């Protein structure tokens, strides 16, 4: 079956292909850069990396825009507390975001756009909405009038018919006509960063930035819009209202939402002491690949329960994958071909692809890989895996890694390069031959100190990084 995604908008799983040419136009809500990225954020961003890689695997081009929210209430407060401008303050966390996400191998979107660089676009969009009669001003701020957009609620599947417009229910902020109305432009407050614009001095509300930047770079209708489930309402609902009230065209064809990450069965929070940034996990000695593996192992629409046991199991799973890769590379297989085993490889690849085509079912895709490795190891043990079977097996493993990207160990900047290690291993072999055991032991120790493990086999010395 063809590639398909669950669409929050239609609440069904639909076949996916881009609307124009071969390029997928995609927008994902990026980080609010007021702190280091935490593992909850990271789950959502990692699921979007799998989405990117799977679209590329299926030979689509990508035009992916991600925003950086570099102005909001928290940022303003924190910057004031730190005695910095919002630019200096957010610059630190924007850089840290790319450093951290780079470590877990998230591809950088084609376009990364900062909210503060797009104030003019936001103002123009608000002016367009004003011309369509969808806004009103109150106490220097501009609001979106939900009553002007009858389809409001269509993404979150909320029904507001029972609610009287203008009834001022459920709110203690009486400056709005309707509780659901949301701010597009916030009036300047003393001591806060502001921009002087035709809308008056102030700053943008959060929702408008995504509509303005998405449409600037991707056009009026996106193929995919994605984010965490917490963004469905009101953020994405408001994005739809603002964009569609302006263009009268569907804002996004597919809406993909990633479920939340929990920690040991509970929501993550600083007060519970179960709040982790990626940096916390690195400090505890976990590898970026283990974190990446754990985050991708559960399909994005299922809640992920993060545990340290899970993180250790992820490291073990990666070990199995790498051991298999090493075995494929270094074993001297019996000559010839075993067509039955090539068929087994083809079946595994088909299962892997079908699982990811099915709304990115990563758990099933991994299941197919591990079942295959088990069968391949048995075939190798029994002599049923022949020299000519190696190529397909290796190609399958590389295809897996194109998406999951966990096979290559992260090498620290100070570590030995592969070539250095090869040279030391060769030197050790020569030293052993010359019965210079002092030198050969020394080399083994040097490599062990660099987390390189040697294994002497009939076919020579293999090495791997721990
Ligand atoms: P923020 O930096 O708060 O704007 O959030 C960035 C992204 O992380 C958004 O797509 C959120 O939906 C997502 N997110 C926040 N908390 C979690 C969580 N616990 N699990 C999964 N995704 C989350
Ligand atoms: Zn957004």
GROMACS .gro file of C-alpha atoms and ligand atoms in nm:
model
  490
    1UNK     CA    1   0.000   0.000   0.000
    2UNK     CA    2   0.108   0.349  -0.065
    3UNK     CA    3   0.236   0.601   0.184
    4UNK     CA    4  -0.037   0.720   0.419
    5UNK     CA    5  -0.069   0.944   0.723
    6UNK     CA    6  -0.326   0.996   0.992
    7UNK     CA    7  -0.471   1.342   0.942
    8UNK     CA    8  -0.598   1.515   1.258
    9UNK     CA    9  -0.820   1.733   1.041
   10UNK     CA   10  -1.020   1.447   0.889
   11UNK     CA   11  -0.956   1.197   1.170
   12UNK     CA   12  -0.874   0.935   0.910
   13UNK     CA   13  -0.564   0.778   0.761
   14UNK     CA   14  -0.527   0.906   0.406
   15UNK     CA   15  -0.291   0.831   0.117
   16UNK     CA   16  -0.030   1.103   0.097
   17UNK     CA   17   0.138   1.274  -0.195
   18UNK     CA   18   0.230   1.640  -0.239
   19UNK     CA   19  -0.018   1.868  -0.417
   20UNK     CA   20   0.230   2.016  -0.663
   21UNK     CA   21   0.525   1.851  -0.837
   22UNK     CA   22   0.739   1.617  -0.630
   23UNK     CA   23   0.816   1.849  -0.340
   24UNK     CA   24   0.655   1.825   0.000
   25UNK     CA   25   0.587   2.165   0.151
   26UNK     CA   26   0.597   2.118   0.522
   27UNK     CA   27   0.583   2.342   0.826
   28UNK     CA   28   0.664   2.239   1.181
   29UNK     CA   29   0.627   2.455   1.490
   30UNK     CA   30   0.977   2.499   1.627
   31UNK     CA   31   1.114   2.565   1.973
   32UNK     CA   32   1.047   2.856   2.202
   33UNK     CA   33   1.406   2.946   2.271
   34UNK     CA   34   1.394   3.037   2.639
   35UNK     CA   35   1.571   2.727   2.770
   36UNK     CA   36   1.752   2.411   2.663
   37UNK     CA   37   1.548   2.158   2.468
   38UNK     CA   38   1.391   1.892   2.693
   39UNK     CA   39   1.324   1.532   2.603
   40UNK     CA   40   0.952   1.599   2.558
   41UNK     CA   41   1.020   1.862   2.290
   42UNK     CA   42   1.277   1.633   2.148
   43UNK     CA   43   1.031   1.351   2.102
   44UNK     CA   44   0.822   1.570   1.876
   45UNK     CA   45   1.122   1.700   1.683
   46UNK     CA   46   1.264   1.349   1.644
   47UNK     CA   47   0.934   1.220   1.508
   48UNK     CA   48   0.947   1.500   1.251
   49UNK     CA   49   1.299   1.393   1.158
   50UNK     CA   50   1.169   1.043   1.088
   51UNK     CA   51   0.893   1.198   0.878
   52UNK     CA   52   1.151   1.399   0.681
   53UNK     CA   53   1.373   1.100   0.626
   54UNK     CA   54   1.087   0.878   0.521
   55UNK     CA   55   0.966   1.131   0.266
   56UNK     CA   56   1.321   1.149   0.129
   57UNK     CA   57   1.344   0.770   0.126
   58UNK     CA   58   1.028   0.773  -0.087
   59UNK     CA   59   1.205   1.011  -0.326
   60UNK     CA   60   1.017   1.327  -0.247
   61UNK     CA   61   1.189   1.663  -0.241
   62UNK     CA   62   1.143   1.862   0.077
   63UNK     CA   63   1.077   2.224   0.149
   64UNK     CA   64   1.049   2.225   0.525
   65UNK     CA   65   1.013   2.541   0.729
   66UNK     CA   66   1.057   2.551   1.104
   67UNK     CA   67   1.010   2.866   1.307
   68UNK     CA   68   1.204   2.978   1.608
   69UNK     CA   69   0.978   3.148   1.859
   70UNK     CA   70   1.214   3.415   1.988
   71UNK     CA   71   0.962   3.652   2.140
   72UNK     CA   72   0.695   3.556   2.395
   73UNK     CA   73   0.605   3.622   2.759
   74UNK     CA   74   0.853   3.375   2.906
   75UNK     CA   75   1.138   3.502   2.690
   76UNK     CA   76   1.066   3.862   2.782
   77UNK     CA   77   1.056   3.777   3.154
   78UNK     CA   78   1.373   3.568   3.145
   79UNK     CA   79   1.565   3.820   2.938
   80UNK     CA   80   1.471   4.098   3.179
   81UNK     CA   81   1.577   3.881   3.473
   82UNK     CA   82   1.909   3.808   3.300
   83UNK     CA   83   1.958   4.176   3.217
   84UNK     CA   84   1.988   4.094   2.847
   85UNK     CA   85   1.811   4.197   2.529
   86UNK     CA   86   1.572   3.935   2.392
   87UNK     CA   87   1.814   3.893   2.100
   88UNK     CA   88   2.118   3.813   2.316
   89UNK     CA   89   1.909   3.592   2.542
   90UNK     CA   90   1.746   3.386   2.268
   91UNK     CA   91   2.066   3.359   2.065
   92UNK     CA   92   2.216   3.137   2.336
   93UNK     CA   93   1.924   2.893   2.330
   94UNK     CA   94   1.884   2.897   1.953
   95UNK     CA   95   2.248   2.792   1.913
   96UNK     CA   96   2.207   2.532   2.188
   97UNK     CA   97   1.898   2.396   2.013
   98UNK     CA   98   2.088   2.321   1.693
   99UNK     CA   99   2.387   2.189   1.883
  100UNK     CA  100   2.165   1.948   2.080
  101UNK     CA  101   1.941   1.838   1.797
  102UNK     CA  102   2.250   1.793   1.578
  103UNK     CA  103   2.388   1.550   1.834
  104UNK     CA  104   2.080   1.331   1.805
  105UNK     CA  105   2.117   1.365   1.430
  106UNK     CA  106   1.807   1.565   1.347
  107UNK     CA  107   1.832   1.704   0.998
  108UNK     CA  108   1.812   2.079   0.978
  109UNK     CA  109   1.496   2.199   0.799
  110UNK     CA  110   1.556   2.371   0.465
  111UNK     CA  111   1.436   2.700   0.614
  112UNK     CA  112   1.466   2.804   0.977
  113UNK     CA  113   1.289   3.133   1.040
  114UNK     CA  114   1.291   3.353   1.346
  115UNK     CA  115   0.971   3.526   1.450
  116UNK     CA  116   1.152   3.855   1.514
  117UNK     CA  117   1.276   3.861   1.154
  118UNK     CA  118   0.918   3.849   1.024
  119UNK     CA  119   0.736   4.127   1.205
  120UNK     CA  120   0.648   4.299   0.875
  121UNK     CA  121   0.492   3.983   0.733
  122UNK     CA  122   0.284   3.941   1.049
  123UNK     CA  123   0.169   4.302   1.040
  124UNK     CA  124   0.069   4.264   0.672
  125UNK     CA  125  -0.130   3.950   0.751
  126UNK     CA  126  -0.312   4.123   1.038
  127UNK     CA  127  -0.388   4.417   0.809
  128UNK     CA  128  -0.532   4.174   0.552
  129UNK     CA  129  -0.753   4.024   0.822
  130UNK     CA  130  -0.861   4.372   0.926
  131UNK     CA  131  -0.966   4.446   0.569
  132UNK     CA  132  -1.176   4.130   0.573
  133UNK     CA  133  -1.345   4.253   0.891
  134UNK     CA  134  -1.202   3.974   1.104
  135UNK     CA  135  -1.028   4.185   1.366
  136UNK     CA  136  -1.105   4.447   1.627
  137UNK     CA  137  -0.897   4.666   1.846
  138UNK     CA  138  -0.922   4.692   2.217
  139UNK     CA  139  -0.694   4.885   2.452
  140UNK     CA  140  -0.423   4.909   2.187
  141UNK     CA  141  -0.424   4.536   2.108
  142UNK     CA  142  -0.570   4.372   1.798
  143UNK     CA  143  -0.784   4.058   1.830
  144UNK     CA  144  -0.915   3.801   1.588
  145UNK     CA  145  -1.295   3.784   1.589
  146UNK     CA  146  -1.380   3.414   1.593
  147UNK     CA  147  -1.744   3.484   1.513
  148UNK     CA  148  -1.619   3.571   1.162
  149UNK     CA  149  -1.484   3.221   1.107
  150UNK     CA  150  -1.770   2.971   1.139
  151UNK     CA  151  -1.541   2.675   1.079
  152UNK     CA  152  -1.354   2.745   1.401
  153UNK     CA  153  -1.303   2.418   1.588
  154UNK     CA  154  -1.273   2.198   1.279
  155UNK     CA  155  -0.921   2.076   1.357
  156UNK     CA  156  -0.973   2.001   1.725
  157UNK     CA  157  -1.327   1.876   1.648
  158UNK     CA  158  -1.476   2.105   1.906
  159UNK     CA  159  -1.828   2.229   1.865
  160UNK     CA  160  -1.906   2.575   1.975
  161UNK     CA  161  -2.268   2.604   1.862
  162UNK     CA  162  -2.387   2.616   2.222
  163UNK     CA  163  -2.166   2.910   2.293
  164UNK     CA  164  -2.308   3.254   2.241
  165UNK     CA  165  -2.080   3.489   2.068
  166UNK     CA  166  -2.008   3.789   2.282
  167UNK     CA  167  -2.131   3.613   2.596
  168UNK     CA  168  -1.801   3.669   2.767
  169UNK     CA  169  -1.799   3.327   2.922
  170UNK     CA  170  -1.507   3.166   3.091
  171UNK     CA  171  -1.270   3.453   3.095
  172UNK     CA  172  -1.146   3.707   3.332
  173UNK     CA  173  -0.994   3.912   3.054
  174UNK     CA  174  -1.281   4.141   2.968
  175UNK     CA  175  -1.102   4.325   2.693
  176UNK     CA  176  -1.215   4.051   2.450
  177UNK     CA  177  -1.561   4.038   2.293
  178UNK     CA  178  -1.571   3.660   2.298
  179UNK     CA  179  -1.375   3.424   2.522
  180UNK     CA  180  -1.240   3.241   2.219
  181UNK     CA  181  -1.106   3.551   2.047
  182UNK     CA  182  -0.731   3.560   2.051
  183UNK     CA  183  -0.473   3.830   2.032
  184UNK     CA  184  -0.294   3.903   1.704
  185UNK     CA  185  -0.103   4.207   1.820
  186UNK     CA  186  -0.033   4.291   2.183
  187UNK     CA  187  -0.016   4.652   2.294
  188UNK     CA  188   0.318   4.767   2.431
  189UNK     CA  189   0.370   4.719   2.803
  190UNK     CA  190   0.612   4.924   3.006
  191UNK     CA  191   0.960   4.771   3.006
  192UNK     CA  192   0.879   4.516   2.735
  193UNK     CA  193   1.041   4.481   2.396
  194UNK     CA  194   0.818   4.636   2.128
  195UNK     CA  195   0.802   4.725   1.760
  196UNK     CA  196   0.656   5.047   1.621
  197UNK     CA  197   0.418   4.944   1.344
  198UNK     CA  198   0.100   5.067   1.173
  199UNK     CA  199  -0.087   4.852   1.426
  200UNK     CA  200   0.058   5.065   1.704
  201UNK     CA  201   0.356   4.998   1.931
  202UNK     CA  202   0.357   4.638   2.053
  203UNK     CA  203   0.454   4.285   1.968
  204UNK     CA  204   0.295   3.992   1.787
  205UNK     CA  205   0.083   3.728   1.955
  206UNK     CA  206   0.225   3.378   1.928
  207UNK     CA  207  -0.015   3.226   1.673
  208UNK     CA  208   0.028   3.481   1.396
  209UNK     CA  209   0.399   3.408   1.348
  210UNK     CA  210   0.336   3.056   1.219
  211UNK     CA  211   0.069   3.161   0.967
  212UNK     CA  212   0.286   3.448   0.838
  213UNK     CA  213   0.606   3.247   0.801
  214UNK     CA  214   0.441   2.932   0.667
  215UNK     CA  215   0.262   3.121   0.390
  216UNK     CA  216   0.562   3.340   0.310
  217UNK     CA  217   0.786   3.043   0.233
  218UNK     CA  218   0.543   2.771   0.133
  219UNK     CA  219   0.242   2.939  -0.026
  220UNK     CA  220  -0.118   2.950   0.087
  221UNK     CA  221  -0.172   2.575   0.115
  222UNK     CA  222   0.086   2.350   0.282
  223UNK     CA  223   0.109   1.978   0.226
  224UNK     CA  224   0.189   1.900   0.588
  225UNK     CA  225   0.174   2.094   0.911
  226UNK     CA  226   0.305   1.919   1.220
  227UNK     CA  227   0.357   1.971   1.592
  228UNK     CA  228   0.295   1.816   1.932
  229UNK     CA  229  -0.064   1.727   2.034
  230UNK     CA  230  -0.071   2.013   2.283
  231UNK     CA  231  -0.061   2.252   1.987
  232UNK     CA  232  -0.384   2.127   1.823
  233UNK     CA  233  -0.588   2.362   2.034
  234UNK     CA  234  -0.579   2.652   2.038
  235UNK     CA  235  -0.251   2.714   1.848
  236UNK     CA  236  -0.317   2.523   1.525
  237UNK     CA  237  -0.688   2.598   1.532
  238UNK     CA  238  -0.597   2.966   1.548
  239UNK     CA  239  -0.341   2.929   1.268
  240UNK     CA  240  -0.618   2.785   1.049
  241UNK     CA  241  -0.858   3.066   1.139
  242UNK     CA  242  -0.606   3.343   1.067
  243UNK     CA  243  -0.480   3.192   0.744
  244UNK     CA  244  -0.806   3.076   0.593
  245UNK     CA  245  -0.995   3.391   0.687
  246UNK     CA  246  -0.734   3.573   0.483
  247UNK     CA  247  -0.686   3.342   0.182
  248UNK     CA  248  -1.017   3.148   0.170
  249UNK     CA  249  -0.807   2.842   0.086
  250UNK     CA  250  -0.726   2.538   0.301
  251UNK     CA  251  -0.418   2.624   0.509
  252UNK     CA  252  -0.277   2.271   0.532
  253UNK     CA  253  -0.384   1.946   0.370
  254UNK     CA  254  -0.241   1.713   0.635
  255UNK     CA  255  -0.207   1.783   1.006
  256UNK     CA  256   0.026   1.544   1.191
  257UNK     CA  257   0.049   1.552   1.569
  258UNK     CA  258   0.296   1.375   1.793
  259UNK     CA  259   0.171   1.237   2.126
  260UNK     CA  260   0.337   1.340   2.445
  261UNK     CA  261   0.632   1.191   2.618
  262UNK     CA  262   0.580   1.088   2.980
  263UNK     CA  263   0.854   1.011   3.230
  264UNK     CA  264   0.815   0.693   3.437
  265UNK     CA  265   0.439   0.713   3.370
  266UNK     CA  266   0.399   1.076   3.477
  267UNK     CA  267   0.392   1.408   3.299
  268UNK     CA  268   0.733   1.565   3.307
  269UNK     CA  269   0.773   1.864   3.537
  270UNK     CA  270   1.046   2.036   3.728
  271UNK     CA  271   0.849   2.017   4.052
  272UNK     CA  272   0.825   1.638   4.025
  273UNK     CA  273   1.201   1.612   3.971
  274UNK     CA  274   1.147   1.415   3.650
  275UNK     CA  275   1.234   1.689   3.405
  276UNK     CA  276   1.528   1.615   3.175
  277UNK     CA  277   1.700   1.813   2.910
  278UNK     CA  278   1.904   1.630   2.651
  279UNK     CA  279   2.214   1.769   2.820
  280UNK     CA  280   2.110   1.605   3.149
  281UNK     CA  281   2.105   1.266   2.975
  282UNK     CA  282   2.445   1.319   2.816
  283UNK     CA  283   2.585   1.416   3.156
  284UNK     CA  284   2.456   1.087   3.293
  285UNK     CA  285   2.662   0.914   3.024
  286UNK     CA  286   2.389   0.809   2.780
  287UNK     CA  287   2.478   0.824   2.414
  288UNK     CA  288   2.294   1.042   2.161
  289UNK     CA  289   2.214   0.729   1.959
  290UNK     CA  290   2.046   0.561   2.257
  291UNK     CA  291   1.830   0.869   2.313
  292UNK     CA  292   1.745   0.887   1.943
  293UNK     CA  293   1.660   0.518   1.931
  294UNK     CA  294   1.437   0.534   2.238
  295UNK     CA  295   1.249   0.838   2.106
  296UNK     CA  296   1.188   0.680   1.767
  297UNK     CA  297   1.101   0.330   1.891
  298UNK     CA  298   0.740   0.416   1.974
  299UNK     CA  299   0.513   0.526   1.685
  300UNK     CA  300   0.458   0.900   1.702
  301UNK     CA  301   0.085   0.881   1.770
  302UNK     CA  302   0.130   0.665   2.081
  303UNK     CA  303   0.230   0.806   2.415
  304UNK     CA  304   0.593   0.732   2.490
  305UNK     CA  305   0.688   0.641   2.844
  306UNK     CA  306   1.047   0.745   2.897
  307UNK     CA  307   1.237   0.536   3.154
  308UNK     CA  308   1.605   0.485   3.227
  309UNK     CA  309   1.548   0.112   3.180
  310UNK     CA  310   1.416   0.195   2.834
  311UNK     CA  311   1.726   0.401   2.763
  312UNK     CA  312   1.951   0.111   2.865
  313UNK     CA  313   1.748  -0.129   2.646
  314UNK     CA  314   1.790   0.114   2.359
  315UNK     CA  315   2.167   0.098   2.403
  316UNK     CA  316   2.149  -0.284   2.402
  317UNK     CA  317   1.938  -0.283   2.085
  318UNK     CA  318   2.196  -0.062   1.915
  319UNK     CA  319   2.471  -0.302   2.025
  320UNK     CA  320   2.287  -0.586   1.854
  321UNK     CA  321   2.254  -0.387   1.534
  322UNK     CA  322   2.621  -0.291   1.535
  323UNK     CA  323   2.737  -0.644   1.616
  324UNK     CA  324   2.539  -0.770   1.323
  325UNK     CA  325   2.686  -0.504   1.096
  326UNK     CA  326   3.034  -0.602   1.210
  327UNK     CA  327   2.962  -0.969   1.160
  328UNK     CA  328   2.843  -0.900   0.806
  329UNK     CA  329   3.155  -0.701   0.734
  330UNK     CA  330   3.415  -0.931   0.881
  331UNK     CA  331   3.291  -1.290   0.846
  332UNK     CA  332   3.427  -1.510   0.570
  333UNK     CA  333   3.105  -1.668   0.440
  334UNK     CA  334   3.092  -1.991   0.238
  335UNK     CA  335   3.117  -1.924  -0.138
  336UNK     CA  336   2.805  -1.907  -0.354
  337UNK     CA  337   2.453  -1.774  -0.318
  338UNK     CA  338   2.151  -1.893  -0.124
  339UNK     CA  339   1.843  -1.758  -0.307
  340UNK     CA  340   1.619  -1.857  -0.015
  341UNK     CA  341   1.811  -1.621   0.209
  342UNK     CA  342   1.793  -1.338  -0.044
  343UNK     CA  343   1.418  -1.389  -0.034
  344UNK     CA  344   1.427  -1.359   0.344
  345UNK     CA  345   1.611  -1.026   0.306
  346UNK     CA  346   1.361  -0.901   0.048
  347UNK     CA  347   1.074  -0.991   0.280
  348UNK     CA  348   1.232  -0.800   0.568
  349UNK     CA  349   1.280  -0.494   0.350
  350UNK     CA  350   0.919  -0.510   0.230
  351UNK     CA  351   0.794  -0.536   0.590
  352UNK     CA  352   1.016  -0.246   0.695
  353UNK     CA  353   0.891  -0.023   0.413
  354UNK     CA  354   0.529  -0.119   0.461
  355UNK     CA  355   0.549  -0.037   0.832
  356UNK     CA  356   0.686   0.312   0.769
  357UNK     CA  357   0.445   0.375   0.484
  358UNK     CA  358   0.171   0.297   0.734
  359UNK     CA  359   0.173   0.630   0.916
  360UNK     CA  360   0.538   0.585   1.022
  361UNK     CA  361   0.493   0.273   1.232
  362UNK     CA  362   0.846   0.272   1.368
  363UNK     CA  363   0.782  -0.009   1.618
  364UNK     CA  364   0.683  -0.249   1.343
  365UNK     CA  365   0.970  -0.139   1.123
  366UNK     CA  366   1.216  -0.213   1.405
  367UNK     CA  367   1.040  -0.543   1.471
  368UNK     CA  368   1.101  -0.644   1.109
  369UNK     CA  369   1.470  -0.555   1.140
  370UNK     CA  370   1.530  -0.750   1.460
  371UNK     CA  371   1.344  -1.059   1.342
  372UNK     CA  372   1.558  -1.049   1.032
  373UNK     CA  373   1.880  -1.017   1.231
  374UNK     CA  374   1.782  -1.318   1.440
  375UNK     CA  375   1.721  -1.526   1.125
  376UNK     CA  376   2.037  -1.400   0.961
  377UNK     CA  377   2.249  -1.489   1.264
  378UNK     CA  378   2.100  -1.839   1.262
  379UNK     CA  379   2.169  -1.870   0.888
  380UNK     CA  380   2.528  -1.755   0.942
  381UNK     CA  381   2.575  -2.008   1.225
  382UNK     CA  382   2.436  -2.288   1.004
  383UNK     CA  383   2.637  -2.197   0.696
  384UNK     CA  384   2.318  -2.105   0.507
  385UNK     CA  385   2.432  -1.748   0.459
  386UNK     CA  386   2.667  -1.738   0.160
  387UNK     CA  387   2.906  -1.476   0.026
  388UNK     CA  388   2.658  -1.353  -0.235
  389UNK     CA  389   2.392  -1.292   0.033
  390UNK     CA  390   2.602  -1.028   0.197
  391UNK     CA  391   2.529  -0.746  -0.044
  392UNK     CA  392   2.150  -0.746   0.000
  393UNK     CA  393   2.180  -0.789   0.374
  394UNK     CA  394   2.414  -0.495   0.400
  395UNK     CA  395   2.198  -0.284   0.172
  396UNK     CA  396   1.895  -0.355   0.393
  397UNK     CA  397   2.088  -0.251   0.701
  398UNK     CA  398   2.197   0.073   0.535
  399UNK     CA  399   1.838   0.147   0.429
  400UNK     CA  400   1.730   0.099   0.788
  401UNK     CA  401   2.002   0.340   0.897
  402UNK     CA  402   1.903   0.603   0.641
  403UNK     CA  403   1.594   0.650   0.857
  404UNK     CA  404   1.692   0.548   1.210
  405UNK     CA  405   2.056   0.664   1.193
  406UNK     CA  406   2.199   0.483   1.496
  407UNK     CA  407   2.467   0.255   1.350
  408UNK     CA  408   2.758   0.497   1.357
  409UNK     CA  409   2.881   0.565   1.708
  410UNK     CA  410   2.920   0.925   1.808
  411UNK     CA  411   3.289   0.997   1.810
  412UNK     CA  412   3.401   1.262   2.053
  413UNK     CA  413   3.625   1.535   1.913
  414UNK     CA  414   3.923   1.399   2.102
  415UNK     CA  415   3.877   1.039   1.997
  416UNK     CA  416   4.094   0.847   1.753
  417UNK     CA  417   3.974   0.842   1.394
  418UNK     CA  418   3.890   0.514   1.219
  419UNK     CA  419   4.215   0.542   1.022
  420UNK     CA  420   4.417   0.593   1.344
  421UNK     CA  421   4.260   0.282   1.490
  422UNK     CA  422   4.322   0.076   1.176
  423UNK     CA  423   4.686   0.182   1.188
  424UNK     CA  424   4.722   0.090   1.556
  425UNK     CA  425   4.553  -0.244   1.501
  426UNK     CA  426   4.792  -0.320   1.214
  427UNK     CA  427   5.086  -0.217   1.428
  428UNK     CA  428   4.966  -0.445   1.707
  429UNK     CA  429   4.932  -0.739   1.467
  430UNK     CA  430   5.289  -0.680   1.348
  431UNK     CA  431   5.414  -0.647   1.707
  432UNK     CA  432   5.248  -0.976   1.800
  433UNK     CA  433   5.404  -1.148   1.501
  434UNK     CA  434   5.741  -1.015   1.609
  435UNK     CA  435   5.664  -1.143   1.961
  436UNK     CA  436   5.685  -0.787   2.096
  437UNK     CA  437   5.405  -0.847   2.347
  438UNK     CA  438   5.491  -0.541   2.550
  439UNK     CA  439   5.405  -0.320   2.252
  440UNK     CA  440   5.097  -0.519   2.153
  441UNK     CA  441   4.960  -0.497   2.509
  442UNK     CA  442   5.034  -0.128   2.517
  443UNK     CA  443   4.834  -0.074   2.198
  444UNK     CA  444   4.543  -0.280   2.330
  445UNK     CA  445   4.542  -0.059   2.642
  446UNK     CA  446   4.564   0.264   2.442
  447UNK     CA  447   4.264   0.156   2.238
  448UNK     CA  448   4.070   0.040   2.546
  449UNK     CA  449   4.125   0.385   2.700
  450UNK     CA  450   3.960   0.530   2.389
  451UNK     CA  451   3.665   0.289   2.422
  452UNK     CA  452   3.779   0.076   2.132
  453UNK     CA  453   3.741  -0.296   2.187
  454UNK     CA  454   3.947  -0.554   2.002
  455UNK     CA  455   3.839  -0.902   1.916
  456UNK     CA  456   4.093  -1.149   1.777
  457UNK     CA  457   3.934  -1.397   1.536
  458UNK     CA  458   4.059  -1.655   1.288
  459UNK     CA  459   4.018  -1.393   1.018
  460UNK     CA  460   4.220  -1.129   1.197
  461UNK     CA  461   4.150  -0.859   1.451
  462UNK     CA  462   3.815  -0.681   1.452
  463UNK     CA  463   3.755  -0.364   1.641
  464UNK     CA  464   3.453  -0.167   1.749
  465UNK     CA  465   3.380   0.137   1.956
  466UNK     CA  466   3.202   0.086   2.284
  467LIG     P1  467   0.791   2.466   2.278
  467LIG     O1  468   0.940   2.483   2.277
  467LIG     O2  469   0.732   2.467   2.417
  467LIG     O3  470   0.724   2.567   2.187
  467LIG     O4  471   0.759   2.321   2.221
  467LIG     C1  472   0.821   2.267   2.109
  467LIG     C2  473   0.751   2.139   2.065
  467LIG     O5  474   0.761   2.039   2.167
  467LIG     C3  475   0.602   2.155   2.036
  467LIG     O6  476   0.571   2.089   1.914
  467LIG     C4  477   0.535   2.089   2.155
  467LIG     O7  478   0.411   2.037   2.118
  467LIG     C5  479   0.634   1.978   2.186
  467LIG     N1  480   0.627   1.927   2.325
  467LIG     C6  481   0.628   1.995   2.441
  467LIG     N2  482   0.622   1.911   2.548
  467LIG     C7  483   0.618   1.786   2.500
  467LIG     C8  484   0.612   1.652   2.557
  467LIG     N3  485   0.612   1.632   2.688
  467LIG     N4  486   0.610   1.546   2.471
  467LIG     C9  487   0.612   1.563   2.338
  467LIG     N5  488   0.618   1.684   2.278
  467LIG    C10  489   0.620   1.795   2.355
  468LIG    ZN1  490   0.308   2.715   1.526
   0.00000   0.00000   0.00000
